[in-house]
Tab-separated table of C-alpha atoms in Angstrom:
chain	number	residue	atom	x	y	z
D	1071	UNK	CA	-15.340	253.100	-48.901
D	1072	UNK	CA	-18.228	255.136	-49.949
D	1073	UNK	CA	-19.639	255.935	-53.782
D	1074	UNK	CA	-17.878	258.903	-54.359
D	1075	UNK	CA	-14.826	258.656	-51.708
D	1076	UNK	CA	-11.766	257.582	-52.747
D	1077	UNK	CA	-10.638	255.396	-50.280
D	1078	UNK	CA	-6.537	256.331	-48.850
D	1079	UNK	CA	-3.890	256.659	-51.068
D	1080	UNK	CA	-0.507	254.990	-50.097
D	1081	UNK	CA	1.240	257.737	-51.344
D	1082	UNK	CA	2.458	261.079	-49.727
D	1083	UNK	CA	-0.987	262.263	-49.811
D	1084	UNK	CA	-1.704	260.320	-46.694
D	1085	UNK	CA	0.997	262.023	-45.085
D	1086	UNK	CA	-1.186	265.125	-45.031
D	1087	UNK	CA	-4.460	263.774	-43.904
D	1088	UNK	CA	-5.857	265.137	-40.383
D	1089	UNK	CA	-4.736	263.610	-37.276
D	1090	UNK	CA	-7.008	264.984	-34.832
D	1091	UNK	CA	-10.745	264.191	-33.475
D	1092	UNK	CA	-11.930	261.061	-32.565
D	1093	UNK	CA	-11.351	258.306	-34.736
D	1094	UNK	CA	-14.816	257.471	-35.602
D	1095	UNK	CA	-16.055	261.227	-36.511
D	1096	UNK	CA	-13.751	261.055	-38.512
D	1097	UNK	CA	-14.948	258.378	-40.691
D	1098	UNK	CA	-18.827	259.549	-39.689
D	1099	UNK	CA	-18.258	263.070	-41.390
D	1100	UNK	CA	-16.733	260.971	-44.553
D	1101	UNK	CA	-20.099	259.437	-44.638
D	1102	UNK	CA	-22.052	262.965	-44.074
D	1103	UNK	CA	-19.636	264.739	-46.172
D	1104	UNK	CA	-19.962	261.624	-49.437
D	1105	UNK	CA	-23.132	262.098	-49.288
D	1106	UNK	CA	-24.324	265.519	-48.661
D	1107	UNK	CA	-22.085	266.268	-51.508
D	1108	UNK	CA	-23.912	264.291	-54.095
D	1109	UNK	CA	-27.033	265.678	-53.376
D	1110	UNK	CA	-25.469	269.068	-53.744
D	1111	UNK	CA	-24.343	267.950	-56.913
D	1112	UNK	CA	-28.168	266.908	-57.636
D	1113	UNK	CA	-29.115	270.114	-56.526
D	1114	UNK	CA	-26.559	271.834	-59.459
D	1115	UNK	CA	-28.680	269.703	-61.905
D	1116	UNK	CA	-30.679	272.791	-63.586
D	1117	UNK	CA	-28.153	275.088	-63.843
D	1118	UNK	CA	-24.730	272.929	-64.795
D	1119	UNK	CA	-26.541	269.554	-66.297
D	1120	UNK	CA	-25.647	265.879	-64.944
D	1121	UNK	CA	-22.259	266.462	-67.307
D	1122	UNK	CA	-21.190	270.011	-66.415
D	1123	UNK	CA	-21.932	268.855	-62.373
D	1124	UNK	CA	-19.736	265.809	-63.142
D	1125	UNK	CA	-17.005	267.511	-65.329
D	1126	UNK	CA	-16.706	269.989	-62.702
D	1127	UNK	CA	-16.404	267.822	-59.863
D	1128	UNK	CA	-13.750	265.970	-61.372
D	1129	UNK	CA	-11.491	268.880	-62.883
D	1130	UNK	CA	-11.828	270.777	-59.367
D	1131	UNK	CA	-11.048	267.501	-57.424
D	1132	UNK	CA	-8.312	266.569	-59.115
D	1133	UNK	CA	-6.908	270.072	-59.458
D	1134	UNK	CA	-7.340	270.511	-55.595
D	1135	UNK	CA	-5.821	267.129	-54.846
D	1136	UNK	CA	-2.635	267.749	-57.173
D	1137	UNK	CA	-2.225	271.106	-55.464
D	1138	UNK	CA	-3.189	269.678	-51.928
D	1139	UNK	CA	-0.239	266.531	-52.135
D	1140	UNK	CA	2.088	267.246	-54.662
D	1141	UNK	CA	2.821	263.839	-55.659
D	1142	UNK	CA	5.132	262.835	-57.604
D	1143	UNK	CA	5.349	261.550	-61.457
D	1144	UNK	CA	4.284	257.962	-61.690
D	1145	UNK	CA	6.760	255.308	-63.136
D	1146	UNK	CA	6.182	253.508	-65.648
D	1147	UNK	CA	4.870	250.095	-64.139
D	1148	UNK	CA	2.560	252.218	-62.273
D	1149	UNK	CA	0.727	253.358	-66.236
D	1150	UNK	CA	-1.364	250.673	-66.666
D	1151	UNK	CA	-2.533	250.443	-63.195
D	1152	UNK	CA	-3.525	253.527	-62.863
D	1153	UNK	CA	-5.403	254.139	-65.852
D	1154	UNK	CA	-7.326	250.849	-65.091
D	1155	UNK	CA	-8.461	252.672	-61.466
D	1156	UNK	CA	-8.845	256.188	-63.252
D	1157	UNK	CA	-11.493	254.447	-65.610
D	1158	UNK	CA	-13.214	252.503	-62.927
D	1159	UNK	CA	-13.014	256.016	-61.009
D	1160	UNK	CA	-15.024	257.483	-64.515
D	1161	UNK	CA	-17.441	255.086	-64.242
D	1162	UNK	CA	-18.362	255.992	-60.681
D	1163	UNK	CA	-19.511	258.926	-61.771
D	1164	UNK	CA	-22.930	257.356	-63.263
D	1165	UNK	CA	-24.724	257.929	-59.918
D	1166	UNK	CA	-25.035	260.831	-61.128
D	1167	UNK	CA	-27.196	260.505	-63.730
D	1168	UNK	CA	-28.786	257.560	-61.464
D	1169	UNK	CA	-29.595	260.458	-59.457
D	1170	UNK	CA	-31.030	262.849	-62.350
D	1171	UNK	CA	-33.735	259.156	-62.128
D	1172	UNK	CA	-33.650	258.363	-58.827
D	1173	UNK	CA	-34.083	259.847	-54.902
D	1174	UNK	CA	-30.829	260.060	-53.668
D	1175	UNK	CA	-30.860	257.887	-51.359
D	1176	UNK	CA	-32.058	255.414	-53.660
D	1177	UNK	CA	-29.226	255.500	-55.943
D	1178	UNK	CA	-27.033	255.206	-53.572
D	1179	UNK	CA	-28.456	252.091	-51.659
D	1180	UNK	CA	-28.170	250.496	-55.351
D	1181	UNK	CA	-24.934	251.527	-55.992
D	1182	UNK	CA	-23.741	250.193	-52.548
D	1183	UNK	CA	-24.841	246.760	-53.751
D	1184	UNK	CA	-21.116	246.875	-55.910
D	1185	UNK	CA	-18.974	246.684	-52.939
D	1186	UNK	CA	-21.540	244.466	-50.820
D	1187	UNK	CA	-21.535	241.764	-53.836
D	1188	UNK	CA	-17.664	242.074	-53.627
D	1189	UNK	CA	-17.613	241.303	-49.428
D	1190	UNK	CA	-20.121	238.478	-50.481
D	1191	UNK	CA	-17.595	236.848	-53.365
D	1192	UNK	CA	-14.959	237.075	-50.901
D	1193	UNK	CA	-16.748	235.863	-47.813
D	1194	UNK	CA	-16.144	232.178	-46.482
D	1195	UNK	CA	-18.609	231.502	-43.649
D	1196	UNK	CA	-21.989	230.225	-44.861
D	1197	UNK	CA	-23.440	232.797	-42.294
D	1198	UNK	CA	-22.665	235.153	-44.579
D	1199	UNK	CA	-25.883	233.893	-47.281
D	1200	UNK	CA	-27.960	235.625	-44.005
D	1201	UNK	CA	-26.406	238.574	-44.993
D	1202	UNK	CA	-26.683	238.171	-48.800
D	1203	UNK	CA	-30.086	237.633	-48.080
D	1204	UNK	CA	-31.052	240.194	-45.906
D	1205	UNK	CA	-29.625	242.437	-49.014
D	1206	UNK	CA	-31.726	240.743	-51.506
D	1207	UNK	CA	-34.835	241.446	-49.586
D	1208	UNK	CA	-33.515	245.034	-49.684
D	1209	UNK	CA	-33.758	245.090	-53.125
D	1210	UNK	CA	-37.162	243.559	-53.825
D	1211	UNK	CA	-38.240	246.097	-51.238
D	1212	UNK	CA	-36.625	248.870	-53.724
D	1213	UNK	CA	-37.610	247.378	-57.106
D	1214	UNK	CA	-40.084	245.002	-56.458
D	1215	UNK	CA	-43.878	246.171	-56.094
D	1216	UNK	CA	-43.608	248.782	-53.829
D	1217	UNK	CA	-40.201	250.291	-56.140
D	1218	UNK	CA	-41.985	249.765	-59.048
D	1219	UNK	CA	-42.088	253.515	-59.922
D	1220	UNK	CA	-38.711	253.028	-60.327
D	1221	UNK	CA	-37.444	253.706	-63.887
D	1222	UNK	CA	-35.483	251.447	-65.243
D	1223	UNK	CA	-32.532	253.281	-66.711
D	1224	UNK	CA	-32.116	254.877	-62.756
D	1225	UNK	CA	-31.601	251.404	-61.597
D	1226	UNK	CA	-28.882	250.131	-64.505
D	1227	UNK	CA	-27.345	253.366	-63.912
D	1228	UNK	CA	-26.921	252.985	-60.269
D	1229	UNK	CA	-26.164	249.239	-60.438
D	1230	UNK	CA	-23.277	249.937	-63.202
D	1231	UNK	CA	-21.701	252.738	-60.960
D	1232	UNK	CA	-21.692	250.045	-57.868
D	1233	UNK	CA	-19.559	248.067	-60.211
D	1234	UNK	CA	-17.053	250.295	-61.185
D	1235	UNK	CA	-16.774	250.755	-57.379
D	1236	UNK	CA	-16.389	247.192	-56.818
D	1237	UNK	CA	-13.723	247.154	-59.362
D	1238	UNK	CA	-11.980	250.217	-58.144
D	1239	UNK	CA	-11.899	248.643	-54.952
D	1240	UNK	CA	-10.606	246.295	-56.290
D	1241	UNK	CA	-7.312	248.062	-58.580
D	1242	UNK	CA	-7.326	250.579	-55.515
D	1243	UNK	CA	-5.266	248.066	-53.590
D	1244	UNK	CA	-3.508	246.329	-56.261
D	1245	UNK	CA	-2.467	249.701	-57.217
D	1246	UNK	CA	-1.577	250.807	-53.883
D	1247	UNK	CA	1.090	247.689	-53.665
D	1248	UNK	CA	2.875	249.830	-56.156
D	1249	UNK	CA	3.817	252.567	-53.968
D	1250	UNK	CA	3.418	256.418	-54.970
D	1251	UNK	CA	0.949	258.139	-55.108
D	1252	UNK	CA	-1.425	256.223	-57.600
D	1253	UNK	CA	-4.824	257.309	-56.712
D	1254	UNK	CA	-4.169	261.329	-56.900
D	1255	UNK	CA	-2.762	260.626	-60.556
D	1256	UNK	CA	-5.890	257.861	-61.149
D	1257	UNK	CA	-8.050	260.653	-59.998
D	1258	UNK	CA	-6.378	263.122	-62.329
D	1259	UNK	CA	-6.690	260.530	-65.584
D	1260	UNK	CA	-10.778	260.031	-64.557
D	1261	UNK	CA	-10.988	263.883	-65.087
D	1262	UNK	CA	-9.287	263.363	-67.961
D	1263	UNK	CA	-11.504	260.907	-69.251
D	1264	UNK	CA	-14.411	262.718	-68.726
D	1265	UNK	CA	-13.585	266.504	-69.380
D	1266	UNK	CA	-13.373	265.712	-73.162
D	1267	UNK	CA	-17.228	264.797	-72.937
D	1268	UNK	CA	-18.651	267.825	-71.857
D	1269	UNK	CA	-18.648	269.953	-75.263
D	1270	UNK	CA	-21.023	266.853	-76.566
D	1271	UNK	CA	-23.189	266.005	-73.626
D	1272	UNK	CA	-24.377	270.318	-72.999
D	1273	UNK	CA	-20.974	271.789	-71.956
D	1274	UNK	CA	-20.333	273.441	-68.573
D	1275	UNK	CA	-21.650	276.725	-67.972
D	1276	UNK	CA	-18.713	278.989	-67.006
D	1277	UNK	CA	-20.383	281.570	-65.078
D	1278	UNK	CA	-18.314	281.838	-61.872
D	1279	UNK	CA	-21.507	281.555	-59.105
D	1280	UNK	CA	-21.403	277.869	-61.152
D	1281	UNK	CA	-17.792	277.227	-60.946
D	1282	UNK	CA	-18.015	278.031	-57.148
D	1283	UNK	CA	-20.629	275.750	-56.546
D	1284	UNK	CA	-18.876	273.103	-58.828
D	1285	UNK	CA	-15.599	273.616	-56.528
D	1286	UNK	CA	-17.518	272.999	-53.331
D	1287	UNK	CA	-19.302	270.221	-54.763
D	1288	UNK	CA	-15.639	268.980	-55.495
D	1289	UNK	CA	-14.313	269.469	-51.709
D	1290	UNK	CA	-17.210	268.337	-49.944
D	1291	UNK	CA	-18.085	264.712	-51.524
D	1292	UNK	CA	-14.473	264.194	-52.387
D	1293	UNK	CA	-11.174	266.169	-51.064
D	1294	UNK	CA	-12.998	266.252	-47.602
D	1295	UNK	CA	-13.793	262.646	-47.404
D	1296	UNK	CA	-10.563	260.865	-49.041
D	1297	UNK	CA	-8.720	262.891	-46.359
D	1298	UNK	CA	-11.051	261.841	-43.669
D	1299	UNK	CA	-10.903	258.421	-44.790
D	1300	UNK	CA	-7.145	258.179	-45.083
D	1301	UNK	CA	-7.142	260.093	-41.322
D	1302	UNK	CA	-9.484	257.524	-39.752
D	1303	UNK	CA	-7.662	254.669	-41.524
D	1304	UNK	CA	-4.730	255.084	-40.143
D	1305	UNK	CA	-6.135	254.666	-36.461
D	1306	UNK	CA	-8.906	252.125	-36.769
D	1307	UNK	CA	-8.796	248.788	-38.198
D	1308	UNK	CA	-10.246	249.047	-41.861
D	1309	UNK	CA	-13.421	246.271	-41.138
D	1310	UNK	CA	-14.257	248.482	-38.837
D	1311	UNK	CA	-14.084	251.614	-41.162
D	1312	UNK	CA	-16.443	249.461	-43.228
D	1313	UNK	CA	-19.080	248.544	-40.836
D	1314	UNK	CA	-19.335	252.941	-40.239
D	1315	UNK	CA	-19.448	253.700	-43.744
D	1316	UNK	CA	-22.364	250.939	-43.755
D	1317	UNK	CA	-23.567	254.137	-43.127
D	1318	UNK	CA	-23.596	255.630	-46.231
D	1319	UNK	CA	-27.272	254.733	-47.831
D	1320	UNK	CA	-28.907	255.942	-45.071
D	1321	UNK	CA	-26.936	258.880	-44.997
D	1322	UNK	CA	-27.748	259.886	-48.704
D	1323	UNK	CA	-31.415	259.326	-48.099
D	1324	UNK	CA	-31.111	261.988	-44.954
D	1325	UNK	CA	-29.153	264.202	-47.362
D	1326	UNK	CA	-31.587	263.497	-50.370
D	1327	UNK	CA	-34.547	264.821	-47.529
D	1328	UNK	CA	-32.629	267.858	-46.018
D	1329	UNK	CA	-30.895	269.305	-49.494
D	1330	UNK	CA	-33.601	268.244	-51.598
D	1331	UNK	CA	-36.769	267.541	-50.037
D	1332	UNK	CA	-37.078	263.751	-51.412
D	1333	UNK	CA	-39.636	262.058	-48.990
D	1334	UNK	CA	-39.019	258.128	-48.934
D	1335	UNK	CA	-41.998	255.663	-48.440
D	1336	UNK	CA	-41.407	253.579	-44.964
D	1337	UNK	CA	-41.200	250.410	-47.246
D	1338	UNK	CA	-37.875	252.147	-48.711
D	1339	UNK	CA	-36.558	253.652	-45.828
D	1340	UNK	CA	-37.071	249.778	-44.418
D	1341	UNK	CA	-34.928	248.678	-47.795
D	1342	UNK	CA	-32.310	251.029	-47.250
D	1343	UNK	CA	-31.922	249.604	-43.946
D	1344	UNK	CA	-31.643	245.996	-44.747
D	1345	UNK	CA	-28.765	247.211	-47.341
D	1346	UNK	CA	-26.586	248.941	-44.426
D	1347	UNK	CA	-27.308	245.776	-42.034
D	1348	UNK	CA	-25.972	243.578	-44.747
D	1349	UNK	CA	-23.091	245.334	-45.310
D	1350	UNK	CA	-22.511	246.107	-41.497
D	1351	UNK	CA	-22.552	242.096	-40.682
D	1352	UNK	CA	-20.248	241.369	-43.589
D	1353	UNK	CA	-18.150	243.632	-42.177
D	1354	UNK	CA	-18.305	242.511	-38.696
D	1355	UNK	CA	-18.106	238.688	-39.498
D	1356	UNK	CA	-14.780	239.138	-41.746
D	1357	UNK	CA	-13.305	241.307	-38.460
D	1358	UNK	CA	-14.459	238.250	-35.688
D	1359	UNK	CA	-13.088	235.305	-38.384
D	1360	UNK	CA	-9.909	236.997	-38.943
């Protein structure tokens, strides 16, 4: 799944989820929704900060989940689990200040690399190096001469939120094994996690055009998409899922242009490409071997 979606819930939650529209819009407006979200939340930068756009996003997505699904209280071999997923969950959240460094777009082509380095690990077929390497070239596109106006702390940033998603992907299904509902309550401990961190990192401003925009931030690059995820899931085969949300760095560089204004160079729009290829052909070799 993308970034910032959290990927279907085995719990009651997914009980809820739409069930009508095409399967793949469904998982295409995850993609637009992921995205244009974050670069609303980029957009939110001079007025909340890269902590009070984070903090909020968090405390309204979890509060709108919890009131959205109702799930019910964990048990107890279901703790440890979910705090593991709730902290890789936290960590996701440094595309944001990837973003505060970097085009949109660009952050999120880097922080795709997490899951994409996962497929690779996982993959068995030595056709797959093509698509490691079509992936690497990607990334000398983005970093190498003509990315070298990239700073540095953008890129670690970026990179280090890709792994948390690689490891949430990870917990997300061990977790799920469990039964319940364990990523509402692992969304719930993230915010929990991070809320105490706003007094020292600025605060959030509490002036209710902020909170509003902090709430729709919230719905639109995560309520919207987990439900659209956990919708589309349900009725396509999840390789194919991944090969649409493939999607998902091109999509954040259109947001990053339309919200924002950030113009890419042809050499990164090119890199951004070879990223979403990769991940597209790891997706559809691991459907065609299985």
């Amino acid at each position: 799944m993308s970034a910032e979606t959290d990927p279907p819930d085995s719990g009651a939650g997914a009980r809820d989820a739409p069930r009508r529209g095409p399967a793949p819009l469904l998982v295409l407006g995850s993609v637009v929704s992921i995205q244009a979200g974050q670069a609303c939340g980029k957009a939110m930068f001079p007025a909340a900060g890269v902590a009070g756009v984070v903090t909020l996003r968090l405390a309204f997505a979890a509060l709108v989940i919890l009131l959205l699904h109702r799930p019910r209280l964990p048990g107890r071999d279901s703790l440890a689990p979910i705090a593991a997923l709730g902290a890789a969950i936290a960590g996701m959240q440094l595309i944001y200040p990837a973003m505060e460094r970097l085009p949109v777009g660009v952050a999120s082509t880097l922080q795709f690399l997490g899951p994409l380095t996962l497929a690779l690990v996982q993959a068995r077929r030595p056709a797959d190096l093509l698509w490691a390497a079509l992936a690497g070239t990607g990334v000398l596109m983005l970093t190498g001469p003509s990315g070298s106006s990239l700073p540095a702390a953008g890129i670690v940033l970026a990179l280090a939120s890709g792994a948390c998603m690689a490891a949430y992907l990870v917990l997300n299904k061990r977790a799920g094994a469990l039964g319940g509902s364990p990523l509402t309550w692992a969304v719930v401990v993230a915010a929990l996690l991070i809320v105490p961190l706003a007094p020292v990192t600025g605060g959030v401003p509490t002036r209710p055009d902020v909170l509003l925009a902090g709430l729709g931030v919230a719905v639109l690059s995560a309520v919207v998409p987990w439900s659209l995820d956990m919708a589309a899931l349900r009725r396509l085969p999840e390789r194919v899922v991944a090969v649409m949300v493939s999607l998902e760095p091109a999509a954040g560089a259109v947001a990053g242009l339309v919200v924002l204004d950030e113009h890419l160079t042809l050499s990164r729009w090119a890199a951004i490409g070879c990223v979403s290829a990769a991940s597209a052909g790891v997706a559809l070799a691991r459907r065609n071997h299985v």
